[in-house]
Amino acid sequence: MRIEVILGSTRPGRLGDRVCRFVIGKAALVNGAEFTVLDLADHPMPFFDEPLAPLANHDRRPSAPVRAWLEAMAAADAYVFLTPEYNHAPPAALKNALDFLATEAAGKPATIVSYSTTAHGGALAGQHLRLSLSKAGMLPLPRSLPLAHAHRLFDPTGELVERSDWAPRVAEFVPASLRDLVEHARALKTLEEATTSGM
Ligand SMILES: Cc1cc2nc3c(=O)[nH]c(=O)nc-3n(C[C@H](O)[C@H](O)[C@H](O)COP(=O)(O)O)c2cc1C
């Protein structure tokens, strides 16, 4: 199984790097899947500029960064979306990237990891994102644990450093939700193969 961990913040000095290092560290404990980071900062796309919605456009000519993003999404079996909360929503760069999708991610499961420096943990951004992922045909899984005060939870290397009651829940929840994602990806792939082979 190939899983893309999508880093939704593109700003310099982002807290998202710590969250991403933590998630990738926990992903190493999950068997049977290869997790790679898909950093939107490496895919500087224009604001959505196509004359038609991707699903309705049969003559798309995406620019190289958009094509690279679409190909990476198409090659994956599942996704982990790391989203901060900007004004109660995911960052514009992440929403913009999703707007370019046609069917590349359709039918594949996704886990949302939201975070913020406040007590909300990006919960509203996570809910926003859930709707957009569904509209793009993905299957966002129900498990979610917004990472509140994420700047205090992790050090720059992604180690969990806060020693509150809440830290052990984060330490357990993240690998469990990654395992859940891989199990769903496997089951959905089996289902798809059975459907295409006409079983
Ligand atoms: C433009 C902007 C809007 C923000 N809006 C919210 C918000 O609505 N809710 C929240 O909990 N934190 C908000 N924050 C604080 C973020 O949680 C914090 O900056 C976090 O570090 C963002 O993640 P990043 O550093 O990976 O980009 C906002 C930050 C920025 C830059």
PDB file of C-alpha atoms and ligand atoms in Angstrom:
ATOM      1  CA  MET A   1       0.000   0.000   0.000  1.00  0.00           C
ATOM      2  CA  ARG A   2       1.281   3.416  -0.890  1.00  0.00           C
ATOM      3  CA  ILE A   3       0.171   6.237   1.391  1.00  0.00           C
ATOM      4  CA  GLU A   4       0.799   9.931   0.752  1.00  0.00           C
ATOM      5  CA  VAL A   5       1.067  12.163   3.824  1.00  0.00           C
ATOM      6  CA  ILE A   6      -0.031  15.543   2.512  1.00  0.00           C
ATOM      7  CA  LEU A   7       1.465  18.512   4.276  1.00  0.00           C
ATOM      8  CA  GLY A   8      -1.200  21.191   3.921  1.00  0.00           C
ATOM      9  CA  SER A   9       0.723  24.175   5.282  1.00  0.00           C
ATOM     10  CA  THR A  10       3.187  25.782   2.886  1.00  0.00           C
ATOM     11  CA  ARG A  11       4.416  28.636   5.051  1.00  0.00           C
ATOM     12  CA  PRO A  12       8.045  29.039   6.214  1.00  0.00           C
ATOM     13  CA  GLY A  13       8.540  27.985   9.815  1.00  0.00           C
ATOM     14  CA  ARG A  14       5.362  25.941   9.775  1.00  0.00           C
ATOM     15  CA  LEU A  15       4.330  23.886  12.766  1.00  0.00           C
ATOM     16  CA  GLY A  16       3.226  21.320  10.193  1.00  0.00           C
ATOM     17  CA  ASP A  17       6.820  20.065   9.905  1.00  0.00           C
ATOM     18  CA  ARG A  18       6.740  18.898  13.537  1.00  0.00           C
ATOM     19  CA  VAL A  19       3.361  17.229  13.091  1.00  0.00           C
ATOM     20  CA  CYS A  20       4.584  15.583   9.880  1.00  0.00           C
ATOM     21  CA  ARG A  21       7.750  14.231  11.532  1.00  0.00           C
ATOM     22  CA  PHE A  22       5.660  12.805  14.357  1.00  0.00           C
ATOM     23  CA  VAL A  23       3.225  11.136  11.937  1.00  0.00           C
ATOM     24  CA  ILE A  24       6.023   9.719   9.756  1.00  0.00           C
ATOM     25  CA  GLY A  25       7.728   8.379  12.898  1.00  0.00           C
ATOM     26  CA  LYS A  26       4.531   6.550  13.874  1.00  0.00           C
ATOM     27  CA  ALA A  27       3.999   5.375  10.273  1.00  0.00           C
ATOM     28  CA  ALA A  28       7.269   3.453  10.508  1.00  0.00           C
ATOM     29  CA  LEU A  29       5.497   1.174  13.037  1.00  0.00           C
ATOM     30  CA  VAL A  30       2.711   0.298  10.599  1.00  0.00           C
ATOM     31  CA  ASN A  31       3.323  -2.884   8.604  1.00  0.00           C
ATOM     32  CA  GLY A  32       2.561  -3.382   4.955  1.00  0.00           C
ATOM     33  CA  ALA A  33       2.542   0.234   3.784  1.00  0.00           C
ATOM     34  CA  GLU A  34       4.967   2.779   2.468  1.00  0.00           C
ATOM     35  CA  PHE A  35       4.294   6.317   3.688  1.00  0.00           C
ATOM     36  CA  THR A  36       5.801   9.236   1.780  1.00  0.00           C
ATOM     37  CA  VAL A  37       5.432  12.969   2.294  1.00  0.00           C
ATOM     38  CA  LEU A  38       3.714  15.008  -0.369  1.00  0.00           C
ATOM     39  CA  ASP A  39       4.637  18.569   0.500  1.00  0.00           C
ATOM     40  CA  LEU A  40       2.424  21.150  -1.189  1.00  0.00           C
ATOM     41  CA  ALA A  41       5.310  23.629  -0.901  1.00  0.00           C
ATOM     42  CA  ASP A  42       7.075  21.469  -3.531  1.00  0.00           C
ATOM     43  CA  HIS A  43       4.088  21.851  -5.867  1.00  0.00           C
ATOM     44  CA  PRO A  44       3.613  25.606  -6.261  1.00  0.00           C
ATOM     45  CA  MET A  45       0.397  25.562  -8.279  1.00  0.00           C
ATOM     46  CA  PRO A  46      -1.442  28.558  -9.725  1.00  0.00           C
ATOM     47  CA  PHE A  47      -4.814  29.414  -8.268  1.00  0.00           C
ATOM     48  CA  PHE A  48      -7.251  27.140 -10.065  1.00  0.00           C
ATOM     49  CA  ASP A  49      -7.280  28.555 -13.587  1.00  0.00           C
ATOM     50  CA  GLU A  50      -8.931  25.968 -15.826  1.00  0.00           C
ATOM     51  CA  PRO A  51     -11.887  26.937 -18.014  1.00  0.00           C
ATOM     52  CA  LEU A  52     -14.030  24.021 -16.803  1.00  0.00           C
ATOM     53  CA  ALA A  53     -14.315  21.924 -13.665  1.00  0.00           C
ATOM     54  CA  PRO A  54     -11.813  19.021 -13.938  1.00  0.00           C
ATOM     55  CA  LEU A  55     -14.525  16.359 -14.116  1.00  0.00           C
ATOM     56  CA  ALA A  56     -16.185  18.161 -17.027  1.00  0.00           C
ATOM     57  CA  ASN A  57     -12.982  18.981 -18.870  1.00  0.00           C
ATOM     58  CA  HIS A  58     -11.869  16.317 -21.352  1.00  0.00           C
ATOM     59  CA  ASP A  59      -9.055  18.382 -22.800  1.00  0.00           C
ATOM     60  CA  ARG A  60      -7.033  19.311 -19.738  1.00  0.00           C
ATOM     61  CA  ARG A  61      -3.519  20.652 -20.174  1.00  0.00           C
ATOM     62  CA  PRO A  62      -2.263  21.035 -16.628  1.00  0.00           C
ATOM     63  CA  SER A  63       1.000  22.860 -15.968  1.00  0.00           C
ATOM     64  CA  ALA A  64       3.952  20.748 -14.756  1.00  0.00           C
ATOM     65  CA  PRO A  65       3.413  21.334 -10.984  1.00  0.00           C
ATOM     66  CA  VAL A  66      -0.302  20.528 -11.280  1.00  0.00           C
ATOM     67  CA  ARG A  67       0.479  17.412 -13.337  1.00  0.00           C
ATOM     68  CA  ALA A  68       3.023  16.251 -10.738  1.00  0.00           C
ATOM     69  CA  TRP A  69       0.435  16.712  -7.963  1.00  0.00           C
ATOM     70  CA  LEU A  70      -2.251  14.830  -9.919  1.00  0.00           C
ATOM     71  CA  GLU A  71       0.142  11.979 -10.734  1.00  0.00           C
ATOM     72  CA  ALA A  72       1.236  11.645  -7.099  1.00  0.00           C
ATOM     73  CA  MET A  73      -2.393  11.542  -5.972  1.00  0.00           C
ATOM     74  CA  ALA A  74      -3.299   8.990  -8.659  1.00  0.00           C
ATOM     75  CA  ALA A  75      -0.396   6.701  -7.688  1.00  0.00           C
ATOM     76  CA  ALA A  76      -1.394   6.526  -4.004  1.00  0.00           C
ATOM     77  CA  ASP A  77      -3.748   4.012  -2.382  1.00  0.00           C
ATOM     78  CA  ALA A  78      -4.681   6.279   0.540  1.00  0.00           C
ATOM     79  CA  TYR A  79      -3.921   9.651   2.081  1.00  0.00           C
ATOM     80  CA  VAL A  80      -3.167  11.304   5.392  1.00  0.00           C
ATOM     81  CA  PHE A  81      -4.045  14.999   5.281  1.00  0.00           C
ATOM     82  CA  LEU A  82      -2.222  17.196   7.769  1.00  0.00           C
ATOM     83  CA  THR A  83      -4.172  20.410   8.035  1.00  0.00           C
ATOM     84  CA  PRO A  84      -3.712  23.457  10.212  1.00  0.00           C
ATOM     85  CA  GLU A  85      -6.639  25.794  10.757  1.00  0.00           C
ATOM     86  CA  TYR A  86      -6.591  29.192   9.078  1.00  0.00           C
ATOM     87  CA  ASN A  87      -9.698  31.212   9.909  1.00  0.00           C
ATOM     88  CA  HIS A  88     -11.657  28.070  10.736  1.00  0.00           C
ATOM     89  CA  ALA A  89     -10.801  26.404   7.425  1.00  0.00           C
ATOM     90  CA  PRO A  90      -7.915  24.504   5.805  1.00  0.00           C
ATOM     91  CA  PRO A  91      -5.184  26.643   4.194  1.00  0.00           C
ATOM     92  CA  ALA A  92      -6.048  28.059   0.758  1.00  0.00           C
ATOM     93  CA  ALA A  93      -3.090  26.169  -0.787  1.00  0.00           C
ATOM     94  CA  LEU A  94      -4.611  22.847   0.280  1.00  0.00           C
ATOM     95  CA  LYS A  95      -8.132  23.692  -0.898  1.00  0.00           C
ATOM     96  CA  ASN A  96      -6.686  24.951  -4.199  1.00  0.00           C
ATOM     97  CA  ALA A  97      -4.766  21.699  -4.713  1.00  0.00           C
ATOM     98  CA  LEU A  98      -7.971  19.721  -4.102  1.00  0.00           C
ATOM     99  CA  ASP A  99      -9.812  21.822  -6.680  1.00  0.00           C
ATOM    100  CA  PHE A 100      -7.495  20.461  -9.389  1.00  0.00           C
ATOM    101  CA  LEU A 101      -8.498  16.834  -8.721  1.00  0.00           C
ATOM    102  CA  ALA A 102     -10.752  15.007 -11.168  1.00  0.00           C
ATOM    103  CA  THR A 103     -10.905  11.274 -10.380  1.00  0.00           C
ATOM    104  CA  GLU A 104      -7.284  10.732  -9.227  1.00  0.00           C
ATOM    105  CA  ALA A 105      -8.228  10.186  -5.575  1.00  0.00           C
ATOM    106  CA  ALA A 106     -11.751   8.835  -6.032  1.00  0.00           C
ATOM    107  CA  GLY A 107     -12.678   5.752  -4.041  1.00  0.00           C
ATOM    108  CA  LYS A 108      -9.593   5.923  -1.800  1.00  0.00           C
ATOM    109  CA  PRO A 109      -9.637   6.386   1.972  1.00  0.00           C
ATOM    110  CA  ALA A 110      -8.213   9.392   3.777  1.00  0.00           C
ATOM    111  CA  THR A 111      -7.342  10.208   7.366  1.00  0.00           C
ATOM    112  CA  ILE A 112      -7.474  13.796   8.551  1.00  0.00           C
ATOM    113  CA  VAL A 113      -5.007  15.023  11.163  1.00  0.00           C
ATOM    114  CA  SER A 114      -5.857  18.588  12.116  1.00  0.00           C
ATOM    115  CA  TYR A 115      -3.777  20.713  14.442  1.00  0.00           C
ATOM    116  CA  SER A 116      -3.487  24.245  15.717  1.00  0.00           C
ATOM    117  CA  THR A 117      -1.877  26.310  18.416  1.00  0.00           C
ATOM    118  CA  THR A 118      -5.231  26.833  20.125  1.00  0.00           C
ATOM    119  CA  ALA A 119      -7.519  24.549  22.120  1.00  0.00           C
ATOM    120  CA  HIS A 120      -9.598  23.805  18.965  1.00  0.00           C
ATOM    121  CA  GLY A 121      -6.831  21.683  17.441  1.00  0.00           C
ATOM    122  CA  GLY A 122      -8.051  22.705  14.003  1.00  0.00           C
ATOM    123  CA  ALA A 123     -11.319  20.785  14.441  1.00  0.00           C
ATOM    124  CA  LEU A 124     -13.262  23.178  12.221  1.00  0.00           C
ATOM    125  CA  ALA A 125     -10.627  22.983   9.478  1.00  0.00           C
ATOM    126  CA  GLY A 126     -10.850  19.200   9.744  1.00  0.00           C
ATOM    127  CA  GLN A 127     -14.619  19.278   9.269  1.00  0.00           C
ATOM    128  CA  HIS A 128     -14.297  21.625   6.279  1.00  0.00           C
ATOM    129  CA  LEU A 129     -11.700  19.367   4.756  1.00  0.00           C
ATOM    130  CA  ARG A 130     -13.897  16.305   5.276  1.00  0.00           C
ATOM    131  CA  LEU A 131     -16.546  17.836   2.985  1.00  0.00           C
ATOM    132  CA  SER A 132     -14.045  18.721   0.260  1.00  0.00           C
ATOM    133  CA  LEU A 133     -12.440  15.269   0.358  1.00  0.00           C
ATOM    134  CA  SER A 134     -15.856  13.628   0.028  1.00  0.00           C
ATOM    135  CA  LYS A 135     -16.720  15.830  -2.914  1.00  0.00           C
ATOM    136  CA  ALA A 136     -13.446  14.775  -4.589  1.00  0.00           C
ATOM    137  CA  GLY A 137     -14.611  11.158  -4.196  1.00  0.00           C
ATOM    138  CA  MET A 138     -12.387  10.209  -1.255  1.00  0.00           C
ATOM    139  CA  LEU A 139     -13.607   8.279   1.759  1.00  0.00           C
ATOM    140  CA  PRO A 140     -12.552  10.270   4.830  1.00  0.00           C
ATOM    141  CA  LEU A 141     -12.473   7.906   7.800  1.00  0.00           C
ATOM    142  CA  PRO A 142     -14.482   8.813  10.893  1.00  0.00           C
ATOM    143  CA  ARG A 143     -11.624   8.701  13.428  1.00  0.00           C
ATOM    144  CA  SER A 144     -10.198  12.105  14.252  1.00  0.00           C
ATOM    145  CA  LEU A 145      -8.366  13.663  17.151  1.00  0.00           C
ATOM    146  CA  PRO A 146      -7.678  17.366  16.653  1.00  0.00           C
ATOM    147  CA  LEU A 147      -4.182  18.133  17.954  1.00  0.00           C
ATOM    148  CA  ALA A 148      -4.740  21.066  20.302  1.00  0.00           C
ATOM    149  CA  HIS A 149      -1.800  23.269  21.334  1.00  0.00           C
ATOM    150  CA  ALA A 150       0.345  21.345  18.851  1.00  0.00           C
ATOM    151  CA  HIS A 151       3.260  23.760  19.351  1.00  0.00           C
ATOM    152  CA  ARG A 152       3.543  22.435  22.914  1.00  0.00           C
ATOM    153  CA  LEU A 153       2.984  18.783  21.990  1.00  0.00           C
ATOM    154  CA  PHE A 154       5.981  18.282  19.691  1.00  0.00           C
ATOM    155  CA  ASP A 155       9.587  19.419  19.589  1.00  0.00           C
ATOM    156  CA  PRO A 156      11.160  20.408  16.231  1.00  0.00           C
ATOM    157  CA  THR A 157      12.191  16.802  15.558  1.00  0.00           C
ATOM    158  CA  GLY A 158       8.601  15.648  15.936  1.00  0.00           C
ATOM    159  CA  GLU A 159       9.082  13.996  19.343  1.00  0.00           C
ATOM    160  CA  LEU A 160       6.072  14.152  21.629  1.00  0.00           C
ATOM    161  CA  VAL A 161       7.362  16.289  24.491  1.00  0.00           C
ATOM    162  CA  GLU A 162       4.310  17.428  26.406  1.00  0.00           C
ATOM    163  CA  ARG A 163       3.706  15.267  29.470  1.00  0.00           C
ATOM    164  CA  SER A 164       0.057  16.112  30.112  1.00  0.00           C
ATOM    165  CA  ASP A 165      -2.727  13.507  30.411  1.00  0.00           C
ATOM    166  CA  TRP A 166      -3.535  14.219  26.825  1.00  0.00           C
ATOM    167  CA  ALA A 167      -0.135  13.290  25.306  1.00  0.00           C
ATOM    168  CA  PRO A 168      -0.561   9.484  25.739  1.00  0.00           C
ATOM    169  CA  ARG A 169      -3.865   9.689  23.874  1.00  0.00           C
ATOM    170  CA  VAL A 170      -2.084  11.353  20.947  1.00  0.00           C
ATOM    171  CA  ALA A 171       0.691   8.741  21.090  1.00  0.00           C
ATOM    172  CA  GLU A 172      -1.882   5.938  20.860  1.00  0.00           C
ATOM    173  CA  PHE A 173      -4.362   7.559  18.543  1.00  0.00           C
ATOM    174  CA  VAL A 174      -2.089   8.485  15.640  1.00  0.00           C
ATOM    175  CA  PRO A 175      -0.603   4.999  14.965  1.00  0.00           C
ATOM    176  CA  ALA A 176      -4.032   3.405  15.497  1.00  0.00           C
ATOM    177  CA  SER A 177      -5.598   5.705  12.916  1.00  0.00           C
ATOM    178  CA  LEU A 178      -2.743   4.996  10.459  1.00  0.00           C
ATOM    179  CA  ARG A 179      -3.303   1.241  10.867  1.00  0.00           C
ATOM    180  CA  ASP A 180      -7.027   1.791  10.362  1.00  0.00           C
ATOM    181  CA  LEU A 181      -6.278   3.714   7.159  1.00  0.00           C
ATOM    182  CA  VAL A 182      -4.056   0.955   5.769  1.00  0.00           C
ATOM    183  CA  GLU A 183      -6.708  -1.687   6.569  1.00  0.00           C
ATOM    184  CA  HIS A 184      -9.359   0.344   4.746  1.00  0.00           C
ATOM    185  CA  ALA A 185      -7.034   0.892   1.774  1.00  0.00           C
ATOM    186  CA  ARG A 186      -6.390  -2.843   1.556  1.00  0.00           C
ATOM    187  CA  ALA A 187     -10.079  -3.720   1.784  1.00  0.00           C
ATOM    188  CA  LEU A 188     -11.064  -1.127  -0.808  1.00  0.00           C
ATOM    189  CA  LYS A 189      -8.367  -2.310  -3.199  1.00  0.00           C
ATOM    190  CA  THR A 190      -9.584  -5.910  -2.882  1.00  0.00           C
ATOM    191  CA  LEU A 191     -13.119  -4.728  -3.535  1.00  0.00           C
ATOM    192  CA  GLU A 192     -12.028  -2.754  -6.588  1.00  0.00           C
ATOM    193  CA  GLU A 193     -10.063  -5.693  -7.995  1.00  0.00           C
ATOM    194  CA  ALA A 194     -13.057  -8.002  -7.469  1.00  0.00           C
ATOM    195  CA  THR A 195     -15.348  -5.474  -9.184  1.00  0.00           C
ATOM    196  CA  THR A 196     -13.066  -4.956 -12.185  1.00  0.00           C
ATOM    197  CA  SER A 197     -12.519  -8.690 -12.625  1.00  0.00           C
ATOM    198  CA  GLY A 198     -16.310  -9.131 -12.648  1.00  0.00           C
ATOM    199  CA  MET A 199     -16.506 -11.368  -9.531  1.00  0.00           C
TER     200      MET A 199
HETATM  201  C1  LIG B   1      -3.827  33.031   8.642  1.00  0.00           C
HETATM  202  C2  LIG B   1      -3.945  32.265   9.937  1.00  0.00           C
HETATM  203  C3  LIG B   1      -5.186  32.027  10.475  1.00  0.00           C
HETATM  204  C4  LIG B   1      -5.310  31.276  11.655  1.00  0.00           C
HETATM  205  N1  LIG B   1      -6.557  30.956  12.097  1.00  0.00           N
HETATM  206  C5  LIG B   1      -6.675  30.064  13.123  1.00  0.00           C
HETATM  207  C6  LIG B   1      -7.959  29.545  13.473  1.00  0.00           C
HETATM  208  O1  LIG B   1      -8.972  29.872  12.875  1.00  0.00           O
HETATM  209  N2  LIG B   1      -8.025  28.644  14.487  1.00  0.00           N
HETATM  210  C7  LIG B   1      -6.910  28.206  15.152  1.00  0.00           C
HETATM  211  O2  LIG B   1      -7.039  27.367  16.053  1.00  0.00           O
HETATM  212  N3  LIG B   1      -5.670  28.686  14.855  1.00  0.00           N
HETATM  213  C8  LIG B   1      -5.541  29.599  13.842  1.00  0.00           C
HETATM  214  N4  LIG B   1      -4.300  30.065  13.487  1.00  0.00           N
HETATM  215  C9  LIG B   1      -3.125  29.642  14.277  1.00  0.00           C
HETATM  216  C10 LIG B   1      -2.538  28.341  13.748  1.00  0.00           C
HETATM  217  O3  LIG B   1      -3.098  27.284  14.483  1.00  0.00           O
HETATM  218  C11 LIG B   1      -1.012  28.337  13.921  1.00  0.00           C
HETATM  219  O4  LIG B   1      -0.439  29.452  13.289  1.00  0.00           O
HETATM  220  C12 LIG B   1      -0.377  27.060  13.344  1.00  0.00           C
HETATM  221  O5  LIG B   1       1.006  27.100  13.638  1.00  0.00           O
HETATM  222  C13 LIG B   1      -0.607  26.944  11.844  1.00  0.00           C
HETATM  223  O6  LIG B   1       0.002  25.809  11.313  1.00  0.00           O
HETATM  224  P1  LIG B   1       1.314  25.905  10.386  1.00  0.00           P
HETATM  225  O7  LIG B   1       2.352  26.614  11.269  1.00  0.00           O
HETATM  226  O8  LIG B   1       1.713  24.502  10.097  1.00  0.00           O
HETATM  227  O9  LIG B   1       0.989  26.704   9.186  1.00  0.00           O
HETATM  228  C14 LIG B   1      -4.150  30.819  12.330  1.00  0.00           C
HETATM  229  C15 LIG B   1      -2.881  31.088  11.765  1.00  0.00           C
HETATM  230  C16 LIG B   1      -2.777  31.790  10.595  1.00  0.00           C
HETATM  231  C17 LIG B   1      -1.407  31.995   9.980  1.00  0.00           C
END
